Short mmCIF file of C-alpha atoms in Angstrom, two decimals:
data_model
loop_
_atom_site.label_atom_id
_atom_site.label_comp_id
_atom_site.label_asym_id
_atom_site.label_seq_id
_atom_site.Cartn_x
_atom_site.Cartn_y
_atom_site.Cartn_z
CA UNK C 1 -16.86 27.74 -7.68
CA UNK C 2 -13.17 28.11 -6.92
CA UNK C 3 -13.38 31.85 -6.09
CA UNK C 4 -15.97 30.97 -3.44
CA UNK C 5 -13.57 28.61 -1.71
CA UNK C 6 -11.54 29.62 1.33
CA UNK C 7 -7.77 29.53 1.05
CA UNK C 8 -5.52 28.14 3.76
CA UNK C 9 -1.92 29.16 3.17
CA UNK C 10 0.81 26.88 4.51
CA UNK C 11 3.23 29.60 5.64
CA UNK C 12 5.45 26.92 7.11
CA UNK C 13 4.95 23.24 6.42
CA UNK C 14 7.14 20.69 8.22
CA UNK C 15 8.40 17.62 6.36
CA UNK C 16 6.07 14.64 6.46
CA UNK C 17 2.86 16.67 6.09
CA UNK C 18 0.27 15.29 3.69
CA UNK C 19 -3.45 15.29 2.93
CA UNK C 20 -5.14 12.05 3.94
CA UNK C 21 -8.55 10.42 4.22
CA UNK C 22 -9.84 6.85 4.61
CA UNK C 23 -7.60 5.70 1.77
CA UNK C 24 -7.91 4.30 -1.72
CA UNK C 25 -9.52 0.86 -1.46
CA UNK C 26 -10.19 0.51 -5.20
CA UNK C 27 -6.53 0.86 -6.18
CA UNK C 28 -5.04 -2.47 -5.12
CA UNK C 29 -6.04 -4.17 -8.40
CA UNK C 30 -3.60 -1.78 -10.17
CA UNK C 31 -0.92 -2.06 -7.49
CA UNK C 32 -1.87 1.26 -5.88
CA UNK C 33 -1.29 1.35 -2.10
CA UNK C 34 -4.19 2.11 0.23
CA UNK C 35 -2.66 5.30 1.69
CA UNK C 36 -4.93 7.30 4.02
CA UNK C 37 -4.54 8.54 7.59
CA UNK C 38 -2.05 6.46 9.61
CA UNK C 39 -4.21 6.84 12.73
CA UNK C 40 -7.71 6.28 11.38
CA UNK C 41 -9.24 6.49 14.85
CA UNK C 42 -8.13 10.09 15.49
CA UNK C 43 -8.88 11.09 11.89
CA UNK C 44 -12.40 9.68 12.15
CA UNK C 45 -13.07 11.30 15.51
CA UNK C 46 -12.03 14.78 14.42
CA UNK C 47 -14.23 14.51 11.33
CA UNK C 48 -17.06 13.24 13.48
CA UNK C 49 -17.06 16.21 15.85
CA UNK C 50 -17.18 18.52 12.80
CA UNK C 51 -20.20 16.57 11.47
CA UNK C 52 -18.11 15.82 8.38
CA UNK C 53 -18.48 12.83 6.11
CA UNK C 54 -16.25 10.01 7.33
CA UNK C 55 -14.01 10.49 4.30
CA UNK C 56 -13.41 14.27 4.49
CA UNK C 57 -9.78 15.06 3.60
CA UNK C 58 -7.56 16.18 6.53
CA UNK C 59 -4.01 17.38 6.97
CA UNK C 60 -1.72 14.81 8.63
CA UNK C 61 1.42 16.05 10.39
CA UNK C 62 4.29 14.06 11.88
CA UNK C 63 6.36 16.99 13.17
CA UNK C 64 5.75 20.33 14.89
CA UNK C 65 6.09 23.67 13.11
CA UNK C 66 3.02 24.13 10.93
CA UNK C 67 1.93 27.74 10.38
CA UNK C 68 -1.34 28.00 8.51
CA UNK C 69 -3.38 31.12 7.75
CA UNK C 70 -7.05 30.99 6.78
CA UNK C 71 -8.55 33.77 4.63
CA UNK C 72 -12.16 33.02 5.55
CA UNK C 73 -14.06 31.72 8.57
CA UNK C 74 -14.21 27.98 9.20
CA UNK C 75 -14.38 25.35 11.92
CA UNK C 76 -11.43 23.05 12.44
CA UNK C 77 -10.72 20.15 14.78
CA UNK C 78 -7.43 18.68 15.96
CA UNK C 79 -6.97 15.07 17.07
CA UNK C 80 -4.19 12.51 17.25
CA UNK C 81 -1.04 13.69 18.99
CA UNK C 82 -1.39 16.09 21.94
CA UNK C 83 0.31 19.30 20.81
CA UNK C 84 0.79 22.92 21.77
CA UNK C 85 -1.39 25.17 19.62
CA UNK C 86 -1.57 28.91 19.30
CA UNK C 87 -4.07 31.05 17.47
CA UNK C 88 -2.83 34.51 16.49
CA UNK C 89 0.11 33.94 18.83
CA UNK C 90 -2.03 33.17 21.87
CA UNK C 91 -1.71 29.67 23.24
CA UNK C 92 -5.01 27.75 23.39
CA UNK C 93 -5.94 25.66 26.44
CA UNK C 94 -8.37 23.45 24.54
CA UNK C 95 -7.43 23.12 20.89
CA UNK C 96 -9.77 20.27 19.96
CA UNK C 97 -12.46 22.30 18.21
CA UNK C 98 -11.49 25.78 17.03
CA UNK C 99 -13.57 28.51 15.40
CA UNK C 100 -11.41 30.30 12.85
CA UNK C 101 -12.11 33.86 11.71
CA UNK C 102 -10.92 35.34 8.41
CA UNK C 103 -7.19 36.07 8.61
CA UNK C 104 -6.51 33.85 11.64
CA UNK C 105 -3.03 32.34 11.96
CA UNK C 106 -2.78 28.89 13.57
CA UNK C 107 0.56 27.49 14.74
CA UNK C 108 1.38 23.96 15.86
CA UNK C 109 4.10 23.71 18.49
CA UNK C 110 5.67 20.80 20.35
CA UNK C 111 4.17 17.32 20.24
CA UNK C 112 3.57 16.42 23.91
CA UNK C 113 2.33 12.87 23.35
CA UNK C 114 1.89 10.84 20.19
CA UNK C 115 3.44 11.29 16.79
CA UNK C 116 0.70 12.09 14.28
CA UNK C 117 -1.65 15.05 14.32
CA UNK C 118 -4.80 15.51 12.23
CA UNK C 119 -6.14 18.91 11.29
CA UNK C 120 -9.67 18.37 10.02
CA UNK C 121 -11.80 21.17 8.61
CA UNK C 122 -15.55 21.41 8.26
CA UNK C 123 -16.43 20.09 4.80
CA UNK C 124 -12.91 18.68 4.34
CA UNK C 125 -10.05 20.13 2.30
CA UNK C 126 -11.16 20.38 -1.32
CA UNK C 127 -8.94 18.30 -3.56
CA UNK C 128 -9.40 16.15 -6.63
CA UNK C 129 -10.15 12.55 -5.71
CA UNK C 130 -8.64 9.62 -7.55
CA UNK C 131 -10.28 6.19 -7.17
CA UNK C 132 -12.47 7.67 -4.45
CA UNK C 133 -9.71 9.15 -2.33
CA UNK C 134 -7.90 12.46 -1.90
CA UNK C 135 -4.96 10.88 -0.07
CA UNK C 136 -1.57 12.12 -1.25
CA UNK C 137 0.62 9.50 -2.87
CA UNK C 138 3.62 9.64 -5.21
CA UNK C 139 2.64 9.20 -8.88
CA UNK C 140 -1.07 9.29 -7.96
CA UNK C 141 -1.62 12.84 -6.75
CA UNK C 142 0.14 16.04 -7.64
CA UNK C 143 1.71 17.17 -5.39
CA UNK C 144 2.36 13.93 -3.52
CA UNK C 145 3.10 15.68 -0.25
CA UNK C 146 2.59 19.20 1.07
CA UNK C 147 5.17 21.95 1.37
CA UNK C 148 5.63 25.55 2.47
CA UNK C 149 3.88 28.25 0.37
CA UNK C 150 1.20 25.86 -0.80
CA UNK C 151 -2.44 26.89 -0.50
CA UNK C 152 -5.24 24.48 0.37
CA UNK C 153 -8.90 25.08 -0.50
CA UNK C 154 -11.89 24.66 1.80
CA UNK C 155 -15.54 25.56 2.03
CA UNK C 156 -15.91 28.70 4.18
CA UNK C 157 -18.75 28.90 6.69
CA UNK C 158 -20.56 31.89 8.24
CA UNK C 159 -18.74 33.05 11.37
CA UNK C 160 -21.83 32.55 13.55
CA UNK C 161 -22.14 28.93 12.53
CA UNK C 162 -20.13 27.59 15.47
CA UNK C 163 -20.77 24.03 16.60
CA UNK C 164 -21.01 25.18 20.22
CA UNK C 165 -19.80 21.98 21.84
CA UNK C 166 -16.46 21.88 23.68
CA UNK C 167 -15.18 18.33 23.19
CA UNK C 168 -11.69 17.52 24.45
CA UNK C 169 -9.40 15.03 22.74
CA UNK C 170 -7.95 12.36 25.04
CA UNK C 171 -4.82 10.39 24.22
CA UNK C 172 -4.66 7.81 27.03
CA UNK C 173 -5.92 5.11 24.64
CA UNK C 174 -2.63 5.05 22.71
CA UNK C 175 -0.29 5.27 25.69
CA UNK C 176 -0.29 1.64 26.83
CA UNK C 177 2.15 -0.74 25.09
CA UNK C 178 -0.42 -3.39 24.12
CA UNK C 179 -1.12 -3.58 20.39
CA UNK C 180 -4.00 -5.86 19.41
CA UNK C 181 -3.27 -8.31 16.62
CA UNK C 182 -4.75 -11.35 14.96
CA UNK C 183 -2.57 -14.31 14.05
CA UNK C 184 -1.53 -13.89 10.43
CA UNK C 185 -1.87 -16.31 7.56
CA UNK C 186 1.72 -17.60 8.00
CA UNK C 187 1.71 -17.69 11.84
CA UNK C 188 1.52 -21.50 11.75
CA UNK C 189 4.87 -21.65 9.89
CA UNK C 190 6.62 -20.29 13.01
CA UNK C 191 8.04 -22.65 15.63
CA UNK C 192 6.39 -22.63 19.04
CA UNK C 193 9.53 -20.90 20.41
CA UNK C 194 9.18 -18.13 17.83
CA UNK C 195 5.47 -17.81 18.55
CA UNK C 196 6.15 -17.56 22.28
CA UNK C 197 8.92 -15.01 21.69
CA UNK C 198 6.66 -12.79 19.56
CA UNK C 199 3.79 -13.22 21.98
CA UNK C 200 5.65 -12.41 25.19
CA UNK C 201 8.46 -10.01 24.24
CA UNK C 202 8.55 -6.27 24.58
CA UNK C 203 9.57 -4.70 21.24
CA UNK C 204 10.73 -1.17 20.57
CA UNK C 205 9.85 1.07 17.64
CA UNK C 206 12.89 1.56 15.39
CA UNK C 207 13.92 4.80 13.71
CA UNK C 208 13.35 3.01 10.38
CA UNK C 209 9.69 3.87 10.44
CA UNK C 210 7.56 5.89 8.06
CA UNK C 211 4.18 5.83 6.34
CA UNK C 212 5.16 2.63 4.49
CA UNK C 213 6.06 0.62 7.54
CA UNK C 214 7.18 0.63 11.16
CA UNK C 215 10.18 -1.54 11.95
CA UNK C 216 10.87 -2.95 15.39
CA UNK C 217 14.33 -3.05 17.00
CA UNK C 218 14.42 -6.61 18.35
CA UNK C 219 15.16 -9.47 15.97
CA UNK C 220 13.27 -12.76 16.00
CA UNK C 221 15.59 -15.72 15.30
CA UNK C 222 14.29 -16.86 11.92
CA UNK C 223 15.10 -19.40 9.23
CA UNK C 224 11.91 -19.00 7.19
CA UNK C 225 12.49 -18.43 3.49
CA UNK C 226 10.60 -15.96 1.31
CA UNK C 227 7.22 -17.19 0.13
CA UNK C 228 5.35 -16.63 -3.13
CA UNK C 229 4.33 -12.96 -3.34
CA UNK C 230 0.83 -12.57 -1.91
CA UNK C 231 -1.45 -9.76 -0.69
CA UNK C 232 -0.55 -7.54 2.24
CA UNK C 233 -2.54 -4.73 3.87
CA UNK C 234 -1.98 -1.87 6.26
CA UNK C 235 -1.54 -3.72 9.56
CA UNK C 236 0.12 -6.82 8.10
CA UNK C 237 3.18 -7.78 10.16
CA UNK C 238 6.02 -9.29 8.13
CA UNK C 239 9.03 -11.26 9.34
CA UNK C 240 12.11 -10.87 7.12
CA UNK C 241 14.71 -13.63 6.60
CA UNK C 242 17.02 -11.57 8.83
CA UNK C 243 14.48 -11.77 11.65
CA UNK C 244 13.31 -8.18 11.43
CA UNK C 245 9.66 -7.40 12.18
CA UNK C 246 8.09 -4.88 9.82
CA UNK C 247 4.56 -3.67 10.48
CA UNK C 248 3.19 -2.47 7.15
CA UNK C 249 1.38 0.85 7.33
CA UNK C 250 -0.81 2.88 4.97
CA UNK C 251 1.64 3.54 2.10
CA UNK C 252 2.96 -0.04 1.86
CA UNK C 253 2.76 -1.85 -1.47
CA UNK C 254 -0.25 -4.15 -1.87
CA UNK C 255 1.71 -7.42 -2.07
CA UNK C 256 4.78 -8.87 -0.38
CA UNK C 257 6.90 -12.01 -0.21
CA UNK C 258 7.88 -12.17 3.47
CA UNK C 259 5.90 -14.40 5.84
CA UNK C 260 2.83 -12.55 7.14
CA UNK C 261 2.85 -13.46 10.80
CA UNK C 262 0.31 -11.09 12.37
CA UNK C 263 -2.36 -8.65 11.37
CA UNK C 264 -3.04 -5.63 13.58
CA UNK C 265 -6.62 -4.63 14.31
CA UNK C 266 -7.55 -1.17 13.07
CA UNK C 267 -7.26 0.12 16.63
CA UNK C 268 -3.86 -1.55 16.89
CA UNK C 269 -2.75 0.25 13.72
CA UNK C 270 -3.95 3.62 15.02
CA UNK C 271 -2.20 3.03 18.34
CA UNK C 272 1.06 2.02 16.68
CA UNK C 273 0.86 5.07 14.39
CA UNK C 274 1.03 7.24 17.53
CA UNK C 275 4.12 5.48 18.97
CA UNK C 276 7.47 7.24 18.83
CA UNK C 277 10.92 5.90 18.04
CA UNK C 278 12.05 3.94 21.12
CA UNK C 279 8.54 3.42 22.55
CA UNK C 280 7.86 -0.11 23.75
CA UNK C 281 5.05 -2.27 22.44
CA UNK C 282 3.75 -5.75 23.09
CA UNK C 283 1.54 -7.75 20.75
CA UNK C 284 -1.72 -8.78 22.37
CA UNK C 285 -2.97 -11.72 20.34
CA UNK C 286 -6.70 -12.02 19.96
CA UNK C 287 -8.59 -15.07 18.82
CA UNK C 288 -10.77 -15.15 15.77
CA UNK C 289 -14.08 -16.76 16.51
CA UNK C 290 -14.59 -19.30 13.78
CA UNK C 291 -18.05 -20.23 12.63
CA UNK X 1 -7.68 -26.90 -7.60
CA UNK X 2 -10.37 -26.12 -5.06
CA UNK X 3 -9.13 -23.58 -2.52
CA UNK X 4 -9.76 -23.65 1.19
CA UNK X 5 -10.59 -20.53 3.17
CA UNK X 6 -8.54 -19.34 6.11
CA UNK X 7 -10.35 -16.98 8.49
CA UNK X 8 -7.88 -14.38 9.76
CA UNK X 9 -10.19 -11.96 11.56
CA UNK X 10 -13.97 -11.58 11.87
CA UNK X 11 -13.97 -9.54 8.64
CA UNK X 12 -10.87 -10.80 6.84
CA UNK X 13 -9.72 -14.08 5.33
CA UNK X 14 -7.91 -15.74 2.44
CA UNK X 15 -8.63 -18.27 -0.23
CA UNK X 16 -5.60 -20.56 -0.10
CA UNK X 17 -4.17 -22.75 -2.84
CA UNK X 18 -1.28 -24.98 -1.81
CA UNK X 19 0.26 -25.08 -5.29
CA UNK X 20 3.08 -23.36 -7.13
CA UNK X 21 1.98 -20.44 -9.29
CA UNK X 22 1.04 -21.68 -12.78
CA UNK X 23 -1.31 -20.69 -15.60
CA UNK X 24 -3.73 -23.32 -14.34
CA UNK X 25 -3.76 -21.92 -10.82
CA UNK X 26 -4.18 -18.39 -12.18
CA UNK X 27 -7.22 -19.60 -14.17
CA UNK X 28 -8.80 -20.87 -10.93
CA UNK X 29 -7.92 -17.67 -9.06
CA UNK X 30 -9.50 -15.48 -11.73
CA UNK X 31 -12.60 -17.70 -11.76
CA UNK X 32 -13.04 -17.36 -7.98
CA UNK X 33 -12.27 -13.64 -8.02
CA UNK X 34 -14.80 -12.99 -10.79
CA UNK X 35 -17.44 -15.11 -9.04
CA UNK X 36 -16.93 -13.33 -5.72
CA UNK X 37 -16.92 -9.87 -7.29
CA UNK X 38 -20.17 -10.53 -9.10
CA UNK X 39 -22.00 -12.41 -6.31
CA UNK X 40 -20.76 -10.66 -3.18
CA UNK X 41 -20.24 -7.13 -4.50
CA UNK X 42 -22.21 -5.44 -1.70
CA UNK X 43 -20.63 -7.55 1.04
CA UNK X 44 -17.01 -7.10 -0.04
CA UNK X 45 -14.86 -4.15 1.04
CA UNK X 46 -11.79 -5.26 -0.89
CA UNK X 47 -10.21 -8.20 -2.72
CA UNK X 48 -6.48 -8.59 -3.39
CA UNK X 49 -4.80 -11.29 -5.43
CA UNK X 50 -1.32 -12.77 -5.10
CA UNK X 51 0.42 -15.79 -6.63
CA UNK X 52 -1.30 -18.41 -4.44
CA UNK X 53 -3.91 -16.51 -2.43
CA UNK X 54 -6.88 -14.20 -2.76
CA UNK X 55 -7.40 -12.00 0.30
CA UNK X 56 -10.94 -10.87 1.03
CA UNK X 57 -11.96 -8.03 3.33
CA UNK X 58 -15.66 -8.10 4.27
CA UNK X 59 -17.84 -5.21 5.32
CA UNK X 60 -19.04 -7.09 8.42
CA UNK X 61 -18.59 -10.49 10.13
CA UNK X 62 -21.95 -11.77 8.85
CA UNK X 63 -20.79 -11.25 5.24
CA UNK X 64 -17.79 -13.49 5.82
CA UNK X 65 -19.94 -16.23 7.39
CA UNK X 66 -22.39 -16.10 4.49
CA UNK X 67 -19.54 -16.40 2.00
CA UNK X 68 -18.08 -19.34 3.91
CA UNK X 69 -21.43 -21.13 3.87
CA UNK X 70 -21.64 -20.78 0.08
CA UNK X 71 -18.01 -21.67 -0.53
CA UNK X 72 -18.52 -25.20 0.83
CA UNK X 73 -20.55 -26.21 -2.23
CA UNK X 74 -18.65 -24.10 -4.74
CA UNK X 75 -16.59 -25.92 -7.37
CA UNK X 76 -15.75 -23.46 -10.11
CA UNK X 77 -14.03 -24.46 -13.36
CA UNK X 78 -10.90 -22.44 -14.17
CA UNK X 79 -11.29 -19.33 -16.29
CA UNK X 80 -9.77 -19.56 -19.76
CA UNK X 81 -6.81 -17.20 -19.85
CA UNK X 82 -6.67 -14.38 -22.38
CA UNK X 83 -4.81 -14.82 -25.67
CA UNK X 84 -3.64 -11.19 -25.66
CA UNK X 85 0.12 -10.63 -25.95
CA UNK X 86 1.54 -7.17 -25.29
CA UNK X 87 4.84 -6.47 -27.06
CA UNK X 88 7.08 -4.48 -24.75
CA UNK X 89 10.22 -3.03 -26.34
CA UNK X 90 13.34 -3.28 -24.16
CA UNK X 91 16.77 -1.83 -24.79
CA UNK X 92 19.19 -4.38 -23.35
CA UNK X 93 22.24 -2.13 -23.30
CA UNK X 94 24.61 -1.65 -20.36
CA UNK X 95 23.79 2.06 -20.60
CA UNK X 96 20.19 1.26 -19.57
CA UNK X 97 20.80 -2.03 -17.81
CA UNK X 98 23.54 -1.31 -15.30
CA UNK X 99 23.62 -4.91 -14.03
CA UNK X 100 23.45 -6.58 -17.46
CA UNK X 101 27.16 -7.44 -17.54
CA UNK X 102 27.34 -8.65 -13.94
CA UNK X 103 24.28 -10.91 -14.34
CA UNK X 104 25.70 -12.36 -17.59
CA UNK X 105 29.08 -12.97 -15.93
CA UNK X 106 27.55 -14.63 -12.88
CA UNK X 107 25.75 -17.06 -15.22
CA UNK X 108 28.64 -17.58 -17.65
CA UNK X 109 26.43 -16.31 -20.44
CA UNK X 110 27.24 -13.97 -23.29
CA UNK X 111 25.11 -10.82 -23.48
CA UNK X 112 23.27 -12.14 -26.52
CA UNK X 113 22.53 -15.45 -24.77
CA UNK X 114 21.17 -13.60 -21.76
CA UNK X 115 19.05 -11.30 -23.94
CA UNK X 116 17.74 -14.29 -25.86
CA UNK X 117 16.83 -16.18 -22.66
CA UNK X 118 15.01 -13.14 -21.33
CA UNK X 119 13.17 -12.05 -24.49
CA UNK X 120 12.28 -15.48 -25.85
CA UNK X 121 9.48 -16.62 -23.48
CA UNK X 122 5.99 -15.21 -23.06
CA UNK X 123 5.39 -14.01 -19.51
CA UNK X 124 2.00 -14.32 -17.85
CA UNK X 125 0.70 -11.33 -15.86
CA UNK X 126 -0.59 -12.64 -12.51
CA UNK X 127 -1.37 -9.41 -10.65
CA UNK X 128 -0.11 -5.91 -9.86
CA UNK X 129 1.85 -5.16 -6.67
CA UNK X 130 4.93 -3.57 -5.09
CA UNK X 131 4.40 -0.27 -6.95
CA UNK X 132 1.46 1.19 -8.88
CA UNK X 133 1.45 -0.56 -12.26
CA UNK X 134 4.17 -3.12 -11.40
CA UNK X 135 3.39 -6.48 -13.07
CA UNK X 136 4.04 -9.75 -11.28
CA UNK X 137 5.07 -12.01 -14.16
CA UNK X 138 5.53 -15.75 -14.29
CA UNK X 139 7.81 -17.43 -16.82
CA UNK X 140 11.42 -16.38 -16.15
CA UNK X 141 13.88 -19.02 -17.42
CA UNK X 142 15.40 -20.87 -14.40
CA UNK X 143 18.90 -20.08 -15.71
CA UNK X 144 18.17 -16.39 -15.11
CA UNK X 145 17.00 -16.74 -11.50
CA UNK X 146 19.26 -14.40 -9.49
CA UNK X 147 19.15 -13.66 -5.74
CA UNK X 148 18.15 -10.08 -4.96
CA UNK X 149 20.91 -7.58 -4.21
CA UNK X 150 21.90 -7.40 -0.55
CA UNK X 151 21.87 -3.59 -0.70
CA UNK X 152 18.97 -2.13 -2.69
CA UNK X 153 19.57 0.73 -5.12
CA UNK X 154 18.00 3.98 -3.88
CA UNK X 155 16.72 5.05 -7.28
CA UNK X 156 16.00 2.48 -9.97
CA UNK X 157 15.07 4.50 -13.10
CA UNK X 158 11.51 4.41 -14.44
CA UNK X 159 11.05 1.73 -17.12
CA UNK X 160 13.91 -0.44 -15.83
CA UNK X 161 13.54 -4.14 -16.63
CA UNK X 162 14.98 -6.22 -13.82
CA UNK X 163 15.43 -9.69 -12.35
CA UNK X 164 14.90 -10.52 -8.67
CA UNK X 165 14.91 -14.13 -7.48
CA UNK X 166 12.71 -16.17 -9.82
CA UNK X 167 10.94 -13.09 -11.12
CA UNK X 168 11.34 -10.45 -13.76
CA UNK X 169 9.51 -7.14 -13.82
CA UNK X 170 9.42 -3.54 -15.01
CA UNK X 171 9.68 -0.54 -12.67
CA UNK X 172 6.76 1.72 -13.72
CA UNK X 173 8.31 4.68 -11.90
CA UNK X 174 11.56 5.59 -10.21
CA UNK X 175 11.81 3.74 -6.93
CA UNK X 176 14.26 2.08 -4.56
CA UNK X 177 14.73 -1.53 -5.61
CA UNK X 178 16.82 -4.61 -4.97
CA UNK X 179 16.50 -6.30 -8.36
CA UNK X 180 19.23 -6.55 -11.01
CA UNK X 181 18.62 -4.09 -13.83
CA UNK X 182 19.18 -5.61 -17.27
CA UNK X 183 17.49 -3.11 -19.59
CA UNK X 184 14.93 -0.37 -19.98
CA UNK X 185 11.64 0.06 -21.79
CA UNK X 186 10.54 3.41 -23.26
CA UNK X 187 6.83 2.68 -22.64
CA UNK X 188 4.48 4.19 -20.05
CA UNK X 189 3.41 1.55 -17.54
CA UNK X 190 1.27 3.62 -15.21
CA UNK X 191 -0.69 6.81 -15.82
CA UNK X 192 -2.99 8.07 -13.08
CA UNK X 193 -4.53 10.57 -15.52
CA UNK X 194 -6.26 7.64 -17.25
CA UNK X 195 -9.46 6.27 -15.70
CA UNK X 196 -7.81 2.83 -15.82
CA UNK X 197 -4.15 3.60 -15.12
CA UNK X 198 -2.65 0.43 -16.63
CA UNK X 199 -3.08 -1.04 -20.14
CA UNK X 200 -2.87 -4.77 -19.36
CA UNK X 201 -4.89 -7.14 -17.18
CA UNK X 202 -4.06 -10.22 -15.08
CA UNK X 203 -4.17 -13.31 -17.32
CA UNK X 204 -2.72 -11.53 -20.36
CA UNK X 205 0.85 -12.02 -21.58
CA UNK X 206 3.96 -9.91 -22.10
CA UNK X 207 6.65 -10.41 -24.70
CA UNK X 208 9.91 -8.47 -24.42
CA UNK X 209 11.16 -7.25 -27.81
CA UNK X 210 14.85 -6.18 -27.91
CA UNK X 211 15.47 -2.71 -29.39
CA UNK X 212 18.65 -0.73 -29.97
CA UNK X 213 19.76 2.32 -28.00
CA UNK X 214 18.95 4.49 -31.06
CA UNK X 215 15.43 3.04 -31.24
CA UNK X 216 15.02 3.58 -27.51
CA UNK X 217 15.99 7.24 -27.79
CA UNK X 218 13.58 7.88 -30.66
CA UNK X 219 10.67 5.87 -29.29
CA UNK X 220 7.58 8.04 -29.00
CA UNK X 221 4.71 5.57 -28.70
CA UNK X 222 3.82 5.25 -24.97
CA UNK X 223 1.78 2.05 -25.33
CA UNK X 224 2.71 -1.45 -26.54
CA UNK X 225 1.45 -3.31 -29.60
CA UNK X 226 -1.24 -5.88 -28.90
CA UNK X 227 -1.12 -9.30 -30.59
CA UNK X 228 -3.53 -12.18 -30.25
CA UNK X 229 -2.23 -15.66 -30.78
#
């Protein structure tokens, strides 16, 4: 089988590049983080336009500079950040859905908007799955992130088998500051002043942000002590004793001891994943309809 | 110890116990978790357990409402906890436990008193969290409770046995960490090449068995001995 697979060589692979899918839901019982694409919305959309399964493995990038060469024909789709793309050194005007011929060299240039890019490929990148997921994670997959000179496998397709459509990826959905969130399990422990502060303030994304969590610059005056360690998820918003807000993202551990004050919707998580250091956000609280 | 259910989103909620973590509470948690996993398997996307909560993610809003309707009449007895005891060798030597001396000094304990206080009790495994294969254990002697470090260490070595707050635990892999390192175990605590990557289950117990530095260096058995009381 393996000699039938196409090879995609990472001639240059910027730091922070990894293979991701929907994530590893069955791992929490062993303490294994969910992992998976930070911006599930873009990931899902790019797989959708390729007619892929919703869990096909994609390449996630957080920085420009990727150079990737494909040895056989394939269809790829890009979604997430808006970036400059060139194919065989010619800049593309619409880089959403690209037909690749054998030997083609694709290069990712500057990120114009957003901060995470997904390169999906028809059939998905072919990797071993662990607990149902091919998402890279330290001590779970080998390697645990991608680097220059590595080669990824994919299922080649006949050159003529183009999808025809010309969809165009739009990024306006992640440009507004509003991030939708539910009130978290420990929201009621906050004073009404703290609740109002969190509700009405503009926060800024801190440089202390990665796939584990996104910290916000502004502190919330806080006297709450640590609580017994309990479950957390991607999207759980924690408040530390020092008043720091940490939004847990895909690689966060499965439990935590800080008060869990909010929980971002999946759209809210995808939107936040596209924010850059210094971008402003505001939590838009939504009510849970109780039965 | 009947929990109540807190709805957090249309497809997400928590079973809440307003009690301190104990064996008894764990027995109730495992009973509810087992019941839910066997009766709502198709409706449930994910379940996660902590010391006083079980978080449930449902596939759709209707699933959560159906669960809630059933929960009203549900009064489960606690599950009997396992009698399995895993013997985990630990070398309590300053060479492997860089904070052993400072923790002992802060408590006015001799090293042998500290080692005795740490290796004497049986610790109950409540759940896994923080890192793959990291046990959350209950049972640390109150004398050994130690506030976490203000500045975490960037690389706590794999196998380190440490104390943080009212907890003790073992780092299954190298990781940043803010707990005080008092020793190291030569065992393997997480192996993703195994279909089940950990050897113990919530509800079972851990016993720390002191070993010498020479024993540590020559240890070649990756898994612990299993006793039943």
